[in-house]
XYZ file of C-alpha atoms in Angstrom:
371
model
C -63.470 -12.985 -7.402
C -61.113 -13.768 -4.600
C -57.433 -14.099 -5.583
C -55.968 -17.556 -5.118
C -53.128 -17.966 -2.648
C -49.733 -19.056 -3.918
C -49.068 -22.490 -2.474
C -45.853 -24.234 -3.451
C -46.309 -27.187 -1.120
C -49.662 -28.471 0.157
C -49.839 -30.572 3.345
C -48.592 -34.156 3.160
C -52.155 -35.532 3.405
C -52.028 -39.036 1.901
C -48.454 -38.806 0.770
C -46.825 -42.166 0.057
C -43.911 -43.637 2.018
C -40.356 -42.753 1.193
C -39.080 -44.012 -2.152
C -35.710 -44.220 -3.891
C -36.874 -41.657 -6.503
C -37.567 -39.095 -3.775
C -33.934 -39.148 -2.650
C -30.646 -37.736 -3.997
C -27.733 -40.116 -4.534
C -26.309 -39.184 -1.105
C -29.688 -39.661 0.569
C -30.024 -43.071 -1.061
C -26.687 -44.161 0.328
C -27.589 -42.918 3.843
C -30.943 -44.775 3.622
C -29.369 -48.122 2.769
C -26.817 -47.589 5.647
C -29.790 -47.044 7.997
C -31.094 -50.424 6.880
C -27.769 -52.005 7.828
C -26.420 -52.353 4.285
C -23.241 -51.153 2.566
C -23.586 -47.728 0.808
C -22.917 -49.268 -2.604
C -26.298 -51.074 -2.438
C -27.883 -47.713 -3.190
C -26.189 -47.562 -6.536
C -27.324 -51.097 -7.279
C -30.879 -50.266 -6.456
C -30.678 -47.051 -8.616
C -29.354 -49.140 -11.522
C -32.267 -51.485 -11.352
C -34.951 -48.680 -11.025
C -33.518 -46.050 -13.326
C -31.512 -48.101 -15.838
C -33.228 -51.492 -15.985
C -36.634 -49.894 -15.149
C -37.522 -52.786 -12.811
C -38.942 -52.929 -9.262
C -39.095 -56.709 -9.111
C -36.673 -57.981 -6.417
C -36.445 -61.335 -8.221
C -34.626 -59.586 -11.083
C -32.045 -57.980 -8.722
C -29.666 -60.944 -8.621
C -26.633 -58.838 -7.900
C -28.111 -58.192 -4.444
C -28.158 -61.020 -1.878
C -31.567 -62.574 -1.605
C -31.671 -61.963 2.132
C -31.285 -58.157 1.478
C -33.232 -57.487 -1.717
C -36.763 -58.016 -0.409
C -36.198 -55.680 2.558
C -34.423 -53.039 0.345
C -37.211 -53.070 -2.120
C -39.895 -52.891 0.562
C -38.235 -50.014 2.291
C -36.961 -47.977 -0.769
C -39.166 -49.116 -3.659
C -42.675 -49.361 -2.176
C -45.402 -49.805 -4.720
C -46.597 -46.277 -5.688
C -48.990 -46.584 -8.664
C -51.272 -49.414 -9.727
C -52.698 -49.405 -13.254
C -56.470 -49.233 -13.076
C -57.091 -48.942 -16.825
C -55.212 -48.293 -20.016
C -57.018 -47.194 -23.139
C -55.663 -46.587 -26.663
C -56.660 -44.841 -29.775
C -55.021 -43.269 -32.959
C -54.310 -46.880 -34.132
C -52.555 -47.527 -30.841
C -50.166 -44.499 -31.032
C -51.879 -42.794 -28.032
C -52.185 -44.682 -24.718
C -53.838 -43.189 -21.673
C -53.359 -44.731 -18.273
C -55.403 -44.264 -15.136
C -53.354 -44.918 -11.978
C -54.419 -45.505 -8.439
C -51.926 -44.411 -5.774
C -51.495 -46.145 -2.377
C -54.257 -44.076 -0.731
C -56.825 -44.527 -3.574
C -56.021 -41.247 -5.275
C -56.591 -41.349 -9.010
C -54.159 -39.738 -11.603
C -53.477 -39.940 -15.234
C -50.698 -39.973 -17.832
C -50.912 -40.054 -21.629
C -48.128 -41.601 -23.899
C -48.118 -40.364 -27.520
C -45.928 -41.986 -30.109
C -44.855 -40.038 -33.211
C -42.611 -41.048 -36.099
C -39.686 -39.148 -34.592
C -40.337 -39.195 -30.805
C -42.401 -40.596 -27.963
C -43.878 -37.946 -25.628
C -45.317 -38.562 -22.162
C -47.800 -36.172 -20.605
C -47.602 -36.504 -16.801
C -49.521 -35.320 -13.856
C -47.990 -33.430 -10.962
C -51.065 -33.280 -8.720
C -54.158 -35.372 -8.226
C -56.724 -32.919 -9.391
C -56.013 -29.171 -9.629
C -56.778 -26.177 -7.535
C -56.522 -23.534 -10.274
C -60.301 -23.829 -11.012
C -60.092 -23.040 -14.742
C -63.784 -23.559 -15.730
C -63.132 -25.232 -19.147
C -60.669 -27.809 -17.815
C -61.833 -31.222 -16.685
C -59.232 -31.515 -13.986
C -60.101 -28.016 -12.733
C -63.797 -28.948 -12.421
C -62.860 -31.601 -9.876
C -60.724 -29.496 -7.548
C -57.397 -30.512 -5.938
C -57.092 -33.767 -4.054
C -53.397 -33.622 -3.193
C -49.859 -33.085 -4.459
C -48.040 -36.018 -5.888
C -44.665 -36.969 -4.459
C -41.532 -36.675 -6.624
C -41.439 -40.437 -6.850
C -45.116 -40.703 -7.973
C -44.285 -38.281 -10.768
C -41.106 -40.089 -11.739
C -42.804 -43.542 -11.596
C -45.223 -42.384 -14.397
C -42.143 -41.861 -16.545
C -40.498 -45.119 -15.607
C -43.725 -46.999 -16.475
C -44.012 -45.310 -19.880
C -40.297 -46.032 -20.562
C -41.073 -49.723 -19.973
C -43.968 -49.502 -22.455
C -41.643 -48.189 -25.115
C -38.802 -50.472 -24.331
C -40.946 -53.560 -24.387
C -42.764 -52.711 -27.531
C -46.143 -52.555 -25.875
C -47.358 -49.886 -28.391
C -47.564 -50.476 -32.180
C -44.212 -50.068 -33.928
C -40.709 -51.211 -32.995
C -39.303 -51.102 -29.543
C -38.188 -47.500 -28.806
C -37.158 -44.971 -26.236
C -39.232 -42.466 -24.313
C -37.782 -39.109 -25.469
C -39.982 -36.211 -24.288
C -41.757 -35.319 -21.103
C -44.406 -32.664 -20.686
C -45.868 -31.559 -17.318
C -49.275 -30.948 -18.863
C -51.371 -33.609 -17.176
C -53.374 -33.198 -13.996
C -52.435 -30.322 -11.769
C -50.453 -27.044 -11.748
C -46.832 -28.081 -11.594
C -45.559 -24.894 -10.095
C -48.056 -25.196 -7.191
C -46.180 -28.413 -6.205
C -42.867 -26.696 -6.776
C -40.353 -28.587 -4.652
C -41.554 -32.091 -5.696
C -41.767 -31.181 -9.345
C -38.283 -29.780 -9.258
C -36.946 -33.007 -7.537
C -38.815 -35.042 -10.133
C -37.269 -33.082 -13.039
C -33.875 -33.717 -11.542
C -34.496 -37.434 -11.221
C -35.925 -37.590 -14.757
C -33.008 -35.837 -16.266
C -30.062 -36.972 -14.219
C -27.781 -39.478 -16.139
C -28.380 -43.087 -15.364
C -28.126 -44.691 -12.876
C -28.727 -41.520 -10.841
C -31.851 -40.787 -12.898
C -33.650 -41.662 -16.066
C -31.257 -39.857 -18.394
C -33.788 -37.832 -20.365
C -32.439 -34.532 -21.708
C -33.453 -31.378 -19.823
C -34.149 -29.817 -23.208
C -36.767 -32.529 -23.868
C -38.746 -31.652 -20.743
C -41.499 -28.987 -20.660
C -43.011 -27.555 -17.527
C -46.407 -25.943 -18.022
C -48.058 -23.345 -15.819
C -51.210 -21.221 -15.767
C -49.036 -18.241 -14.714
C -47.693 -18.379 -11.090
C -45.340 -15.552 -11.753
C -43.036 -15.804 -8.656
C -42.600 -19.576 -9.300
C -41.676 -18.923 -12.850
C -38.915 -16.557 -11.679
C -37.874 -19.092 -9.080
C -37.612 -21.810 -11.738
C -35.576 -19.589 -13.906
C -32.902 -19.395 -11.230
C -32.538 -23.217 -10.809
C -29.988 -23.533 -13.599
C -32.113 -25.913 -15.688
C -32.682 -26.028 -19.417
C -36.275 -27.246 -19.358
C -38.812 -25.408 -21.617
C -41.374 -23.213 -20.010
C -44.994 -23.330 -21.381
C -47.499 -20.707 -20.203
C -51.157 -21.469 -20.470
C -52.308 -17.964 -21.400
C -55.637 -18.633 -23.240
C -56.386 -15.015 -23.814
C -54.310 -11.849 -24.030
C -56.686 -9.607 -22.028
C -57.194 -9.550 -18.273
C -60.908 -9.060 -18.377
C -61.494 -12.464 -19.879
C -58.490 -14.143 -18.316
C -59.818 -13.372 -14.843
C -62.739 -15.783 -15.705
C -60.872 -18.361 -17.703
C -57.828 -18.566 -15.440
C -58.793 -17.323 -12.018
C -55.219 -17.025 -10.711
C -54.992 -14.044 -13.152
C -56.700 -12.070 -10.455
C -53.359 -12.221 -8.575
C -50.888 -12.289 -11.402
C -52.353 -10.542 -14.503
C -51.143 -11.035 -18.059
C -48.376 -8.362 -17.915
C -46.821 -9.884 -14.762
C -46.984 -13.377 -16.200
C -45.318 -12.354 -19.474
C -42.713 -10.316 -17.612
C -41.865 -13.500 -15.560
C -41.732 -15.504 -18.769
C -39.318 -12.877 -20.184
C -37.178 -13.314 -17.133
C -37.173 -17.058 -17.716
C -36.152 -16.582 -21.383
C -33.316 -14.196 -20.345
C -31.997 -16.497 -17.713
C -32.146 -19.755 -19.689
C -32.079 -18.719 -23.353
C -34.930 -21.087 -24.006
C -37.841 -20.071 -26.183
C -41.148 -19.868 -24.318
C -44.265 -21.651 -25.488
C -47.644 -20.029 -25.140
C -50.609 -22.473 -24.838
C -53.872 -21.154 -26.132
C -56.992 -23.360 -25.948
C -59.259 -21.960 -28.590
C -62.836 -21.825 -27.306
C -65.836 -21.056 -29.558
C -67.137 -17.542 -29.221
C -64.992 -16.974 -26.121
C -61.426 -16.269 -26.897
C -61.257 -16.848 -30.697
C -62.073 -13.354 -32.027
C -59.714 -11.791 -34.642
C -58.955 -8.851 -32.355
C -57.786 -11.140 -29.638
C -55.428 -12.830 -32.166
C -54.009 -9.346 -32.988
C -53.701 -8.346 -29.396
C -52.030 -11.712 -28.520
C -49.334 -11.105 -31.159
C -48.856 -7.556 -30.004
C -48.371 -8.387 -26.362
C -46.089 -11.335 -26.997
C -43.913 -9.277 -29.328
C -43.772 -6.557 -26.651
C -42.792 -8.866 -23.794
C -40.967 -11.737 -25.460
C -39.788 -10.680 -28.822
C -39.318 -13.382 -31.334
C -38.299 -16.144 -28.861
C -41.848 -17.337 -28.370
C -44.183 -19.767 -30.010
C -47.927 -20.059 -29.734
C -49.515 -23.526 -29.615
C -53.162 -23.239 -30.504
C -55.004 -26.123 -28.888
C -58.445 -27.070 -30.257
C -60.498 -27.488 -27.095
C -61.277 -31.054 -26.177
C -64.740 -30.551 -24.637
C -65.856 -32.510 -21.672
C -69.296 -34.243 -21.558
C -72.063 -31.731 -20.596
C -69.766 -28.715 -20.859
C -70.887 -25.426 -22.403
C -67.357 -24.971 -23.750
C -66.635 -26.131 -27.296
C -63.937 -25.958 -29.814
C -63.823 -23.165 -32.277
C -64.850 -24.007 -35.904
C -61.869 -24.819 -38.192
C -62.233 -21.628 -40.357
C -62.156 -19.516 -37.188
C -59.129 -21.515 -35.987
C -57.313 -20.930 -39.276
C -57.950 -17.194 -39.266
C -56.807 -16.940 -35.713
C -53.511 -18.641 -36.431
C -53.063 -16.572 -39.647
C -53.426 -13.310 -37.704
C -51.075 -14.313 -34.964
C -48.409 -15.304 -37.528
C -49.114 -12.074 -39.521
C -48.463 -10.216 -36.283
C -44.937 -11.498 -36.198
C -45.304 -14.369 -33.765
C -44.878 -18.033 -34.710
C -48.156 -19.852 -34.229
C -49.259 -23.361 -35.061
C -52.095 -25.718 -34.155
C -51.133 -28.493 -31.819
C -51.744 -32.080 -33.077
C -54.782 -33.349 -31.213
C -54.724 -36.881 -29.847
C -57.073 -39.136 -28.060
C -60.364 -37.341 -28.135
C -62.322 -40.651 -28.295
C -60.571 -41.969 -25.104
C -61.332 -38.869 -22.903
C -57.776 -37.634 -23.273
C -58.389 -34.232 -21.772
C -56.700 -34.707 -18.428
C -59.163 -35.395 -15.608
C -61.826 -37.012 -17.769
C -60.810 -40.648 -17.308
C -60.359 -40.201 -13.533
C -63.692 -38.449 -13.382
C -65.434 -41.337 -15.090
C -63.917 -43.762 -12.598
C -64.973 -42.005 -9.388
C -67.994 -43.684 -7.819
C -71.073 -41.493 -7.720
């Protein structure tokens, strides 16, 4: 199997026009000056977008009417249009299908829990990592998302929580996970910009704690090391799915370039640089990666590379229609978790949400693509 190239930034095919959320505070000020406005207008626009969560010029009454339409048109162009929103789990899970300016489809999933509200966001439209059990991977990569397209998913979910559009009282979006469509570290620069916008204090950004943001990767080892040196406190999640290279070469084709040992060494570097515990994602697939010996080997390899600052999230596979891949039976799942824990590594089963609404990322978009 041919090794996949490391691509941090794909060509700007179909990328949207410039948006406030793509820019730093200094760049925003320069942009409004280019438009013939005073620099402080940038802070006003930032307040409306990041603090008030609005893109409606009619609500921006602190900006002269003659200026606001032009400023919004130039610096807050419409990025995402809601195509469909479906809910389940008694309304506690809400999946949204978005259409970008060029027709590109992407998805986000908002999950409300008693103590938090977590948004799973996409960093690419589609994915180029070609993992055969993943709905997004089956469709291939369409394009990278811009930083603003990533941030706008978060802003929209924050509005849902603030305005009480899910069951329960009005609330606040608290956690962000880059576990939607795409490989975040293959869109490195824009994902990093988005993380900085999401976590910067208002009105420079959305004010979500860095420690409440998780960036997931299938194991682009150089990019993991690069992220470790950014001075951030986001959590790293590595989608490992099996501890042995022989199977991982098939399940996660990028393993041909960066095998398990290199990925775990990079994860150790991240742990050492940030002090943050690493999460290991393990989609449990019937008769594929759920054998007891693989549980034992997983615990052994994680102890060797990461010590005790690691946690395994076992994920019951959410099968896609017509797929040969299926979730492991519950007794097999329980034994797998027991053995990893017995091997000295913390391991739990992730709460599954949204199976009846095609919540595996890529399914809703796939259903919406004309045949």
